């Protein structure tokens, strides 16, 4: 079963690479083709999938990881100064939350959009990792360090890799972007299993600077798909479980 899982993971990685490359090729070779609108409005969900009972796979069950943690002793296991190396201001810094063991997905991102190409477009990309769990079998800290030595695009915190620790990873990435990339006009946050079009990113952000300069100058612009007035998930077996301690309100 483990071998079958690894094969399926590699197949998924190849599919992600192929789709990303296809999007880039379409954008590059068809500049005059009809463009979609910059923002796609997603339809409302027909059912509330957040409350489904099926327990997801690969959820960390260690009770220590389900407690709120005050990261007073936070530090970087791997720091990064990719923005400080850039003399010019950046249009955007892309921060990608990535599980440390997802080295193949990170490789897919680099293959589809190399850092050199992003630099030409006024962007930089960084992968946000946490400390390897003791049970990690597919990658070692030395391999992560070697990956950073080769590509220079990893930022790693000292909290443990776990789904319940994603919020800390988000805060780490945002804090790093705010302090180490002060000249970046935009921060783009995505996951490592997301397919994205960097050319679309650039067109959209540049259009905002032209069409809504006052909003952009206010430093209060935040874009995303908003789930409005949703109740928190109280089912402990659910991937998105939120305890009363974390959020006592009903919406």
C-alpha atoms as an extended CHARMM CRD file, in Angstrom:
* protein
*
       251  EXT
         1         1  UNK       CA              0.0000000000        0.0000000000        0.0000000000  PROA      1               0.0000000000
         2         2  UNK       CA              2.8870000000        2.3640000000        0.8320000000  PROA      2               0.0000000000
         3         3  UNK       CA              4.5020000000        1.7130000000       -2.5750000000  PROA      3               0.0000000000
         4         4  UNK       CA              1.1720000000        2.2970000000       -4.2870000000  PROA      4               0.0000000000
         5         5  UNK       CA              0.8050000000        5.5820000000       -2.4230000000  PROA      5               0.0000000000
         6         6  UNK       CA              4.2410000000        6.7680000000       -3.4800000000  PROA      6               0.0000000000
         7         7  UNK       CA              3.4760000000        5.8950000000       -7.1150000000  PROA      7               0.0000000000
         8         8  UNK       CA              0.1810000000        7.7900000000       -6.9610000000  PROA      8               0.0000000000
         9         9  UNK       CA              1.9620000000       10.7880000000       -5.3980000000  PROA      9               0.0000000000
        10        10  UNK       CA              4.5520000000       10.8280000000       -8.2000000000  PROA      10              0.0000000000
        11        11  UNK       CA              1.7850000000       10.5920000000      -10.8310000000  PROA      11              0.0000000000
        12        12  UNK       CA             -0.0080000000       13.5480000000       -9.2040000000  PROA      12              0.0000000000
        13        13  UNK       CA              3.2270000000       15.5320000000       -9.2510000000  PROA      13              0.0000000000
        14        14  UNK       CA              3.7260000000       14.8300000000      -12.9660000000  PROA      14              0.0000000000
        15        15  UNK       CA              0.1490000000       15.9160000000      -13.6880000000  PROA      15              0.0000000000
        16        16  UNK       CA              0.6720000000       19.1750000000      -11.7490000000  PROA      16              0.0000000000
        17        17  UNK       CA              3.8780000000       19.8680000000      -13.6970000000  PROA      17              0.0000000000
        18        18  UNK       CA              2.1790000000       19.1450000000      -17.0270000000  PROA      18              0.0000000000
        19        19  UNK       CA             -0.7960000000       21.4050000000      -16.3140000000  PROA      19              0.0000000000
        20        20  UNK       CA              1.3990000000       24.2830000000      -15.0880000000  PROA      20              0.0000000000
        21        21  UNK       CA              3.6190000000       24.0310000000      -18.1690000000  PROA      21              0.0000000000
        22        22  UNK       CA              0.5320000000       23.9250000000      -20.4000000000  PROA      22              0.0000000000
        23        23  UNK       CA             -0.8360000000       27.1180000000      -18.8080000000  PROA      23              0.0000000000
        24        24  UNK       CA              2.4880000000       28.8910000000      -19.2220000000  PROA      24              0.0000000000
        25        25  UNK       CA              2.7550000000       27.8060000000      -22.8750000000  PROA      25              0.0000000000
        26        26  UNK       CA             -0.7920000000       28.9440000000      -23.6530000000  PROA      26              0.0000000000
        27        27  UNK       CA             -0.1110000000       32.3330000000      -22.0820000000  PROA      27              0.0000000000
        28        28  UNK       CA              3.2200000000       32.7230000000      -23.8700000000  PROA      28              0.0000000000
        29        29  UNK       CA              2.2180000000       31.6000000000      -27.3520000000  PROA      29              0.0000000000
        30        30  UNK       CA             -1.2400000000       33.1410000000      -27.4530000000  PROA      30              0.0000000000
        31        31  UNK       CA             -0.7890000000       36.7210000000      -26.2180000000  PROA      31              0.0000000000
        32        32  UNK       CA             -3.6270000000       37.9880000000      -28.3720000000  PROA      32              0.0000000000
        33        33  UNK       CA             -6.0810000000       35.3040000000      -27.3780000000  PROA      33              0.0000000000
        34        34  UNK       CA             -9.1940000000       36.2720000000      -25.4930000000  PROA      34              0.0000000000
        35        35  UNK       CA             -8.4940000000       36.5860000000      -21.7690000000  PROA      35              0.0000000000
        36        36  UNK       CA            -10.7430000000       35.5570000000      -18.9430000000  PROA      36              0.0000000000
        37        37  UNK       CA            -11.6960000000       38.1600000000      -16.3990000000  PROA      37              0.0000000000
        38        38  UNK       CA             -9.0670000000       38.6630000000      -13.7420000000  PROA      38              0.0000000000
        39        39  UNK       CA            -11.4040000000       37.6380000000      -10.9590000000  PROA      39              0.0000000000
        40        40  UNK       CA            -13.5420000000       34.5300000000      -11.1870000000  PROA      40              0.0000000000
        41        41  UNK       CA            -16.5430000000       34.5540000000       -8.8800000000  PROA      41              0.0000000000
        42        42  UNK       CA            -17.0400000000       31.0740000000       -7.5090000000  PROA      42              0.0000000000
        43        43  UNK       CA            -20.6410000000       29.8230000000       -7.2010000000  PROA      43              0.0000000000
        44        44  UNK       CA            -22.0660000000       29.2720000000       -3.7240000000  PROA      44              0.0000000000
        45        45  UNK       CA            -21.5920000000       25.7900000000       -2.3240000000  PROA      45              0.0000000000
        46        46  UNK       CA            -24.6360000000       23.5570000000       -2.7140000000  PROA      46              0.0000000000
        47        47  UNK       CA            -23.8620000000       21.8910000000        0.6070000000  PROA      47              0.0000000000
        48        48  UNK       CA            -21.7430000000       22.6820000000        3.6180000000  PROA      48              0.0000000000
        49        49  UNK       CA            -18.7700000000       20.4020000000        3.0770000000  PROA      49              0.0000000000
        50        50  UNK       CA            -17.0500000000       21.7890000000        6.1630000000  PROA      50              0.0000000000
        51        51  UNK       CA            -19.2510000000       19.6880000000        8.4550000000  PROA      51              0.0000000000
        52        52  UNK       CA            -18.8260000000       16.3230000000        6.7250000000  PROA      52              0.0000000000
        53        53  UNK       CA            -17.9890000000       13.4290000000        9.0060000000  PROA      53              0.0000000000
        54        54  UNK       CA            -15.3420000000       11.5660000000        7.0160000000  PROA      54              0.0000000000
        55        55  UNK       CA            -11.9800000000       11.8150000000        8.7160000000  PROA      55              0.0000000000
        56        56  UNK       CA             -9.2210000000       12.8830000000        6.3120000000  PROA      56              0.0000000000
        57        57  UNK       CA             -6.0040000000       10.9760000000        5.9030000000  PROA      57              0.0000000000
        58        58  UNK       CA             -2.6150000000       12.0540000000        7.2160000000  PROA      58              0.0000000000
        59        59  UNK       CA             -4.0370000000       14.0900000000       10.1070000000  PROA      59              0.0000000000
        60        60  UNK       CA             -1.6250000000       14.3910000000       13.0170000000  PROA      60              0.0000000000
        61        61  UNK       CA             -3.3590000000       12.9040000000       16.0760000000  PROA      61              0.0000000000
        62        62  UNK       CA             -0.7410000000       13.7850000000       18.6720000000  PROA      62              0.0000000000
        63        63  UNK       CA             -2.6360000000       15.5730000000       21.4520000000  PROA      63              0.0000000000
        64        64  UNK       CA              0.2560000000       17.9980000000       21.9050000000  PROA      64              0.0000000000
        65        65  UNK       CA             -0.3290000000       19.3420000000       18.4030000000  PROA      65              0.0000000000
        66        66  UNK       CA             -4.0070000000       20.0070000000       19.1280000000  PROA      66              0.0000000000
        67        67  UNK       CA             -3.2320000000       22.5270000000       21.8540000000  PROA      67              0.0000000000
        68        68  UNK       CA             -2.8060000000       26.2320000000       21.3230000000  PROA      68              0.0000000000
        69        69  UNK       CA              0.8630000000       27.1060000000       21.3710000000  PROA      69              0.0000000000
        70        70  UNK       CA              2.4270000000       30.4200000000       22.3230000000  PROA      70              0.0000000000
        71        71  UNK       CA              5.5070000000       30.5250000000       20.1150000000  PROA      71              0.0000000000
        72        72  UNK       CA              7.6110000000       32.7120000000       22.3760000000  PROA      72              0.0000000000
        73        73  UNK       CA             10.7160000000       30.7090000000       21.4770000000  PROA      73              0.0000000000
        74        74  UNK       CA             10.1770000000       30.8970000000       17.7150000000  PROA      74              0.0000000000
        75        75  UNK       CA             13.2320000000       30.9830000000       15.4910000000  PROA      75              0.0000000000
        76        76  UNK       CA             14.1650000000       30.1060000000       11.9290000000  PROA      76              0.0000000000
        77        77  UNK       CA             15.7640000000       26.7240000000       11.3450000000  PROA      77              0.0000000000
        78        78  UNK       CA             16.5340000000       28.0300000000        7.8500000000  PROA      78              0.0000000000
        79        79  UNK       CA             16.4390000000       31.7890000000        7.2750000000  PROA      79              0.0000000000
        80        80  UNK       CA             16.3190000000       33.4780000000        3.8960000000  PROA      80              0.0000000000
        81        81  UNK       CA             17.3610000000       36.8340000000        2.4630000000  PROA      81              0.0000000000
        82        82  UNK       CA             16.2100000000       36.3740000000       -1.1340000000  PROA      82              0.0000000000
        83        83  UNK       CA             14.4570000000       39.7660000000       -1.1100000000  PROA      83              0.0000000000
        84        84  UNK       CA             17.4080000000       41.6300000000        0.3710000000  PROA      84              0.0000000000
        85        85  UNK       CA             19.5630000000       40.3640000000       -2.4930000000  PROA      85              0.0000000000
        86        86  UNK       CA             17.2390000000       42.1560000000       -4.9030000000  PROA      86              0.0000000000
        87        87  UNK       CA             18.2580000000       45.7900000000       -5.3230000000  PROA      87              0.0000000000
        88        88  UNK       CA             15.0560000000       46.7420000000       -7.1370000000  PROA      88              0.0000000000
        89        89  UNK       CA             11.5860000000       46.8510000000       -5.6430000000  PROA      89              0.0000000000
        90        90  UNK       CA              9.4230000000       43.7820000000       -6.1870000000  PROA      90              0.0000000000
        91        91  UNK       CA              5.9490000000       43.6510000000       -7.6540000000  PROA      91              0.0000000000
        92        92  UNK       CA              5.1340000000       40.6350000000       -5.4760000000  PROA      92              0.0000000000
        93        93  UNK       CA              6.5780000000       38.0170000000       -3.1740000000  PROA      93              0.0000000000
        94        94  UNK       CA              4.9220000000       34.5880000000       -3.4920000000  PROA      94              0.0000000000
        95        95  UNK       CA              4.9050000000       32.6200000000       -0.2280000000  PROA      95              0.0000000000
        96        96  UNK       CA              4.0590000000       28.9320000000       -0.6600000000  PROA      96              0.0000000000
        97        97  UNK       CA              3.0780000000       26.7950000000        2.3340000000  PROA      97              0.0000000000
        98        98  UNK       CA              4.6820000000       23.4030000000        1.7570000000  PROA      98              0.0000000000
        99        99  UNK       CA              5.0090000000       20.2400000000        3.8250000000  PROA      99              0.0000000000
       100       100  UNK       CA              8.7090000000       19.4620000000        4.2150000000  PROA      100             0.0000000000
       101       101  UNK       CA              8.2660000000       16.0490000000        2.5860000000  PROA      101             0.0000000000
       102       102  UNK       CA              6.6850000000       17.5640000000       -0.5540000000  PROA      102             0.0000000000
       103       103  UNK       CA             10.0280000000       18.0350000000       -2.2980000000  PROA      103             0.0000000000
       104       104  UNK       CA              8.5830000000       16.7750000000       -5.5860000000  PROA      104             0.0000000000
       105       105  UNK       CA              5.8250000000       19.4030000000       -5.5360000000  PROA      105             0.0000000000
       106       106  UNK       CA              8.3790000000       22.1230000000       -4.8840000000  PROA      106             0.0000000000
       107       107  UNK       CA             10.3960000000       20.7670000000       -7.8070000000  PROA      107             0.0000000000
       108       108  UNK       CA              7.2670000000       21.0570000000       -9.9730000000  PROA      108             0.0000000000
       109       109  UNK       CA              6.9080000000       24.7420000000       -9.0560000000  PROA      109             0.0000000000
       110       110  UNK       CA             10.5470000000       25.4230000000       -9.8870000000  PROA      110             0.0000000000
       111       111  UNK       CA             10.3050000000       23.6000000000      -13.1980000000  PROA      111             0.0000000000
       112       112  UNK       CA              7.1520000000       25.4450000000      -14.2660000000  PROA      112             0.0000000000
       113       113  UNK       CA              8.2720000000       28.8940000000      -13.0730000000  PROA      113             0.0000000000
       114       114  UNK       CA             12.0150000000       29.1300000000      -12.3620000000  PROA      114             0.0000000000
       115       115  UNK       CA             13.1640000000       31.7800000000       -9.9160000000  PROA      115             0.0000000000
       116       116  UNK       CA             15.0880000000       33.4860000000      -12.7260000000  PROA      116             0.0000000000
       117       117  UNK       CA             11.8640000000       33.8980000000      -14.7230000000  PROA      117             0.0000000000
       118       118  UNK       CA             10.0220000000       35.2250000000      -11.6880000000  PROA      118             0.0000000000
       119       119  UNK       CA             12.8270000000       37.7370000000      -11.1360000000  PROA      119             0.0000000000
       120       120  UNK       CA             12.3960000000       39.0120000000      -14.7020000000  PROA      120             0.0000000000
       121       121  UNK       CA              8.7320000000       39.6440000000      -13.8560000000  PROA      121             0.0000000000
       122       122  UNK       CA              9.5410000000       41.4720000000      -10.6230000000  PROA      122             0.0000000000
       123       123  UNK       CA              8.6050000000       38.5570000000       -8.3550000000  PROA      123             0.0000000000
       124       124  UNK       CA             10.2550000000       36.1470000000       -5.9350000000  PROA      124             0.0000000000
       125       125  UNK       CA              8.9820000000       32.8980000000       -4.4460000000  PROA      125             0.0000000000
       126       126  UNK       CA              9.6750000000       31.3010000000       -1.0780000000  PROA      126             0.0000000000
       127       127  UNK       CA              8.5530000000       27.9320000000        0.3230000000  PROA      127             0.0000000000
       128       128  UNK       CA              7.4120000000       27.8780000000        3.9570000000  PROA      128             0.0000000000
       129       129  UNK       CA              8.4350000000       24.7510000000        5.8660000000  PROA      129             0.0000000000
       130       130  UNK       CA              8.3920000000       23.6820000000        9.5080000000  PROA      130             0.0000000000
       131       131  UNK       CA             10.5740000000       21.2900000000       11.4960000000  PROA      131             0.0000000000
       132       132  UNK       CA             10.4540000000       17.6500000000       10.4320000000  PROA      132             0.0000000000
       133       133  UNK       CA              8.3380000000       15.3670000000       12.6360000000  PROA      133             0.0000000000
       134       134  UNK       CA             10.1860000000       12.4980000000       14.3000000000  PROA      134             0.0000000000
       135       135  UNK       CA              8.1950000000        9.9650000000       12.2520000000  PROA      135             0.0000000000
       136       136  UNK       CA              9.0810000000       11.5040000000        8.8700000000  PROA      136             0.0000000000
       137       137  UNK       CA             10.4000000000        8.6990000000        6.6410000000  PROA      137             0.0000000000
       138       138  UNK       CA             10.7740000000       10.2030000000        3.1870000000  PROA      138             0.0000000000
       139       139  UNK       CA             13.0290000000       13.2090000000        3.7500000000  PROA      139             0.0000000000
       140       140  UNK       CA             15.7230000000       14.2390000000        6.2300000000  PROA      140             0.0000000000
       141       141  UNK       CA             16.7780000000       17.6390000000        7.5170000000  PROA      141             0.0000000000
       142       142  UNK       CA             20.0340000000       17.2330000000        5.6110000000  PROA      142             0.0000000000
       143       143  UNK       CA             18.0560000000       16.8450000000        2.3770000000  PROA      143             0.0000000000
       144       144  UNK       CA             16.1030000000       20.0100000000        3.1930000000  PROA      144             0.0000000000
       145       145  UNK       CA             19.3780000000       21.8430000000        3.8470000000  PROA      145             0.0000000000
       146       146  UNK       CA             20.8060000000       20.5430000000        0.5640000000  PROA      146             0.0000000000
       147       147  UNK       CA             17.6450000000       21.7300000000       -1.2270000000  PROA      147             0.0000000000
       148       148  UNK       CA             18.0750000000       25.1910000000        0.2800000000  PROA      148             0.0000000000
       149       149  UNK       CA             21.7560000000       25.2210000000       -0.6430000000  PROA      149             0.0000000000
       150       150  UNK       CA             20.8650000000       24.4230000000       -4.2500000000  PROA      150             0.0000000000
       151       151  UNK       CA             17.8150000000       26.6370000000       -4.7870000000  PROA      151             0.0000000000
       152       152  UNK       CA             17.9070000000       29.2260000000       -1.9950000000  PROA      152             0.0000000000
       153       153  UNK       CA             14.1050000000       29.4680000000       -1.7320000000  PROA      153             0.0000000000
       154       154  UNK       CA             13.2430000000       27.8240000000        1.6030000000  PROA      154             0.0000000000
       155       155  UNK       CA             12.1870000000       29.3940000000        4.9030000000  PROA      155             0.0000000000
       156       156  UNK       CA             11.8420000000       26.9210000000        7.7940000000  PROA      156             0.0000000000
       157       157  UNK       CA             10.4720000000       27.5390000000       11.2750000000  PROA      157             0.0000000000
       158       158  UNK       CA             11.2630000000       25.5680000000       14.4350000000  PROA      158             0.0000000000
       159       159  UNK       CA              7.6590000000       24.4370000000       15.1330000000  PROA      159             0.0000000000
       160       160  UNK       CA              6.6930000000       20.9300000000       14.0190000000  PROA      160             0.0000000000
       161       161  UNK       CA              5.1990000000       20.0980000000       10.6300000000  PROA      161             0.0000000000
       162       162  UNK       CA              1.5090000000       19.3400000000       11.2480000000  PROA      162             0.0000000000
       163       163  UNK       CA             -1.7710000000       20.4140000000        9.6960000000  PROA      163             0.0000000000
       164       164  UNK       CA             -2.8090000000       21.9950000000       12.9890000000  PROA      164             0.0000000000
       165       165  UNK       CA              0.2980000000       24.1910000000       12.8620000000  PROA      165             0.0000000000
       166       166  UNK       CA             -0.5000000000       25.7510000000        9.4910000000  PROA      166             0.0000000000
       167       167  UNK       CA             -1.5830000000       28.9960000000       11.1390000000  PROA      167             0.0000000000
       168       168  UNK       CA              1.9150000000       29.3960000000       12.5790000000  PROA      168             0.0000000000
       169       169  UNK       CA              3.3760000000       28.7630000000        9.1610000000  PROA      169             0.0000000000
       170       170  UNK       CA              1.1090000000       31.4630000000        7.6850000000  PROA      170             0.0000000000
       171       171  UNK       CA              2.1110000000       33.9640000000       10.3610000000  PROA      171             0.0000000000
       172       172  UNK       CA              5.7790000000       33.1000000000        9.8700000000  PROA      172             0.0000000000
       173       173  UNK       CA              5.5060000000       33.7380000000        6.1330000000  PROA      173             0.0000000000
       174       174  UNK       CA              3.6050000000       37.0000000000        6.5060000000  PROA      174             0.0000000000
       175       175  UNK       CA              5.9730000000       38.2990000000        9.1770000000  PROA      175             0.0000000000
       176       176  UNK       CA              8.9940000000       37.3890000000        7.0750000000  PROA      176             0.0000000000
       177       177  UNK       CA              7.4910000000       39.0460000000        3.9830000000  PROA      177             0.0000000000
       178       178  UNK       CA              6.6980000000       42.2150000000        5.9430000000  PROA      178             0.0000000000
       179       179  UNK       CA             10.1340000000       42.5050000000        7.5460000000  PROA      179             0.0000000000
       180       180  UNK       CA             12.4550000000       41.0420000000        4.9070000000  PROA      180             0.0000000000
       181       181  UNK       CA             10.5670000000       42.1340000000        1.7720000000  PROA      181             0.0000000000
       182       182  UNK       CA              9.4270000000       45.6700000000        2.6650000000  PROA      182             0.0000000000
       183       183  UNK       CA              9.8070000000       46.7880000000       -0.9500000000  PROA      183             0.0000000000
       184       184  UNK       CA              7.3800000000       44.1710000000       -2.2970000000  PROA      184             0.0000000000
       185       185  UNK       CA              4.0930000000       45.7850000000       -3.3310000000  PROA      185             0.0000000000
       186       186  UNK       CA              2.0390000000       42.6090000000       -2.9180000000  PROA      186             0.0000000000
       187       187  UNK       CA              2.1940000000       39.3580000000       -0.9640000000  PROA      187             0.0000000000
       188       188  UNK       CA              0.6550000000       36.3010000000       -2.6430000000  PROA      188             0.0000000000
       189       189  UNK       CA              0.0140000000       33.2720000000       -0.4410000000  PROA      189             0.0000000000
       190       190  UNK       CA             -0.6880000000       29.8580000000       -1.9880000000  PROA      190             0.0000000000
       191       191  UNK       CA             -0.3270000000       26.1520000000       -1.1370000000  PROA      191             0.0000000000
       192       192  UNK       CA              2.1770000000       23.8430000000       -2.8090000000  PROA      192             0.0000000000
       193       193  UNK       CA             -0.5830000000       21.7980000000       -4.4950000000  PROA      193             0.0000000000
       194       194  UNK       CA             -2.0760000000       24.8430000000       -6.2470000000  PROA      194             0.0000000000
       195       195  UNK       CA             -1.6380000000       25.4570000000       -9.9780000000  PROA      195             0.0000000000
       196       196  UNK       CA             -1.1710000000       29.1370000000      -10.7460000000  PROA      196             0.0000000000
       197       197  UNK       CA             -0.3680000000       31.3600000000      -13.7240000000  PROA      197             0.0000000000
       198       198  UNK       CA              2.3860000000       33.8640000000      -12.9140000000  PROA      198             0.0000000000
       199       199  UNK       CA              1.6040000000       35.8560000000      -16.0660000000  PROA      199             0.0000000000
       200       200  UNK       CA             -1.9870000000       36.2220000000      -14.8800000000  PROA      200             0.0000000000
       201       201  UNK       CA             -0.7250000000       37.3210000000      -11.4670000000  PROA      201             0.0000000000
       202       202  UNK       CA              1.4080000000       40.0280000000      -13.0200000000  PROA      202             0.0000000000
       203       203  UNK       CA             -1.3410000000       41.3420000000      -15.3300000000  PROA      203             0.0000000000
       204       204  UNK       CA             -3.8550000000       41.4270000000      -12.5020000000  PROA      204             0.0000000000
       205       205  UNK       CA             -1.5720000000       43.1990000000      -10.0310000000  PROA      205             0.0000000000
       206       206  UNK       CA             -0.3560000000       45.7140000000      -12.5990000000  PROA      206             0.0000000000
       207       207  UNK       CA             -3.9720000000       46.4280000000      -13.5760000000  PROA      207             0.0000000000
       208       208  UNK       CA             -4.8070000000       47.1510000000       -9.9350000000  PROA      208             0.0000000000
       209       209  UNK       CA             -2.0220000000       49.7130000000       -9.7550000000  PROA      209             0.0000000000
       210       210  UNK       CA             -3.5380000000       51.5130000000      -12.7460000000  PROA      210             0.0000000000
       211       211  UNK       CA             -7.2550000000       51.1130000000      -12.0200000000  PROA      211             0.0000000000
       212       212  UNK       CA             -7.2790000000       51.4390000000       -8.2130000000  PROA      212             0.0000000000
       213       213  UNK       CA             -4.1520000000       53.3750000000       -7.1850000000  PROA      213             0.0000000000
       214       214  UNK       CA             -5.7860000000       54.8130000000       -4.0610000000  PROA      214             0.0000000000
       215       215  UNK       CA             -6.7400000000       51.3860000000       -2.7600000000  PROA      215             0.0000000000
       216       216  UNK       CA             -3.2900000000       49.9680000000       -3.4090000000  PROA      216             0.0000000000
       217       217  UNK       CA             -1.5970000000       52.9430000000       -1.7470000000  PROA      217             0.0000000000
       218       218  UNK       CA             -3.7010000000       52.4320000000        1.3910000000  PROA      218             0.0000000000
       219       219  UNK       CA             -1.8770000000       49.1860000000        2.2390000000  PROA      219             0.0000000000
       220       220  UNK       CA             -5.2520000000       47.6980000000        3.1380000000  PROA      220             0.0000000000
       221       221  UNK       CA             -5.8980000000       45.5810000000        0.0520000000  PROA      221             0.0000000000
       222       222  UNK       CA             -6.7840000000       41.9450000000        0.7680000000  PROA      222             0.0000000000
       223       223  UNK       CA             -8.1800000000       39.6230000000       -1.9060000000  PROA      223             0.0000000000
       224       224  UNK       CA             -9.4450000000       36.0630000000       -1.7240000000  PROA      224             0.0000000000
       225       225  UNK       CA            -12.5300000000       33.8710000000       -1.7380000000  PROA      225             0.0000000000
       226       226  UNK       CA            -14.5230000000       34.7540000000        1.3770000000  PROA      226             0.0000000000
       227       227  UNK       CA            -16.6680000000       32.1430000000        3.1320000000  PROA      227             0.0000000000
       228       228  UNK       CA            -19.1390000000       34.4810000000        4.8070000000  PROA      228             0.0000000000
       229       229  UNK       CA            -20.9590000000       33.7110000000        8.0730000000  PROA      229             0.0000000000
       230       230  UNK       CA            -19.8740000000       30.0650000000        8.1530000000  PROA      230             0.0000000000
       231       231  UNK       CA            -20.1520000000       28.1680000000       11.4520000000  PROA      231             0.0000000000
       232       232  UNK       CA            -16.8960000000       26.7870000000       12.8570000000  PROA      232             0.0000000000
       233       233  UNK       CA            -16.3390000000       23.0470000000       12.4610000000  PROA      233             0.0000000000
       234       234  UNK       CA            -16.8100000000       21.3210000000       15.8110000000  PROA      234             0.0000000000
       235       235  UNK       CA            -16.3640000000       17.7300000000       14.6150000000  PROA      235             0.0000000000
       236       236  UNK       CA            -12.9880000000       16.6160000000       16.0140000000  PROA      236             0.0000000000
       237       237  UNK       CA            -12.5160000000       14.1140000000       13.1710000000  PROA      237             0.0000000000
       238       238  UNK       CA            -12.7770000000       16.8630000000       10.5730000000  PROA      238             0.0000000000
       239       239  UNK       CA             -9.7070000000       18.3430000000        8.9250000000  PROA      239             0.0000000000
       240       240  UNK       CA            -10.9260000000       21.8770000000        9.7040000000  PROA      240             0.0000000000
       241       241  UNK       CA            -11.9070000000       21.2470000000       13.3420000000  PROA      241             0.0000000000
       242       242  UNK       CA            -11.9320000000       24.4200000000       15.4840000000  PROA      242             0.0000000000
       243       243  UNK       CA            -12.2060000000       24.0660000000       19.2510000000  PROA      243             0.0000000000
       244       244  UNK       CA            -14.2350000000       26.3350000000       21.5460000000  PROA      244             0.0000000000
       245       245  UNK       CA            -10.9550000000       27.5600000000       23.0300000000  PROA      245             0.0000000000
       246       246  UNK       CA             -9.6910000000       28.6650000000       19.6160000000  PROA      246             0.0000000000
       247       247  UNK       CA            -12.9790000000       30.2750000000       18.4930000000  PROA      247             0.0000000000
       248       248  UNK       CA            -15.9170000000       30.3930000000       20.9410000000  PROA      248             0.0000000000
       249       249  UNK       CA            -18.3380000000       32.1800000000       18.6000000000  PROA      249             0.0000000000
       250       250  UNK       CA            -20.9410000000       30.4450000000       16.4340000000  PROA      250             0.0000000000
       251       251  UNK       CA            -19.9060000000       32.0550000000       13.1310000000  PROA      251             0.0000000000
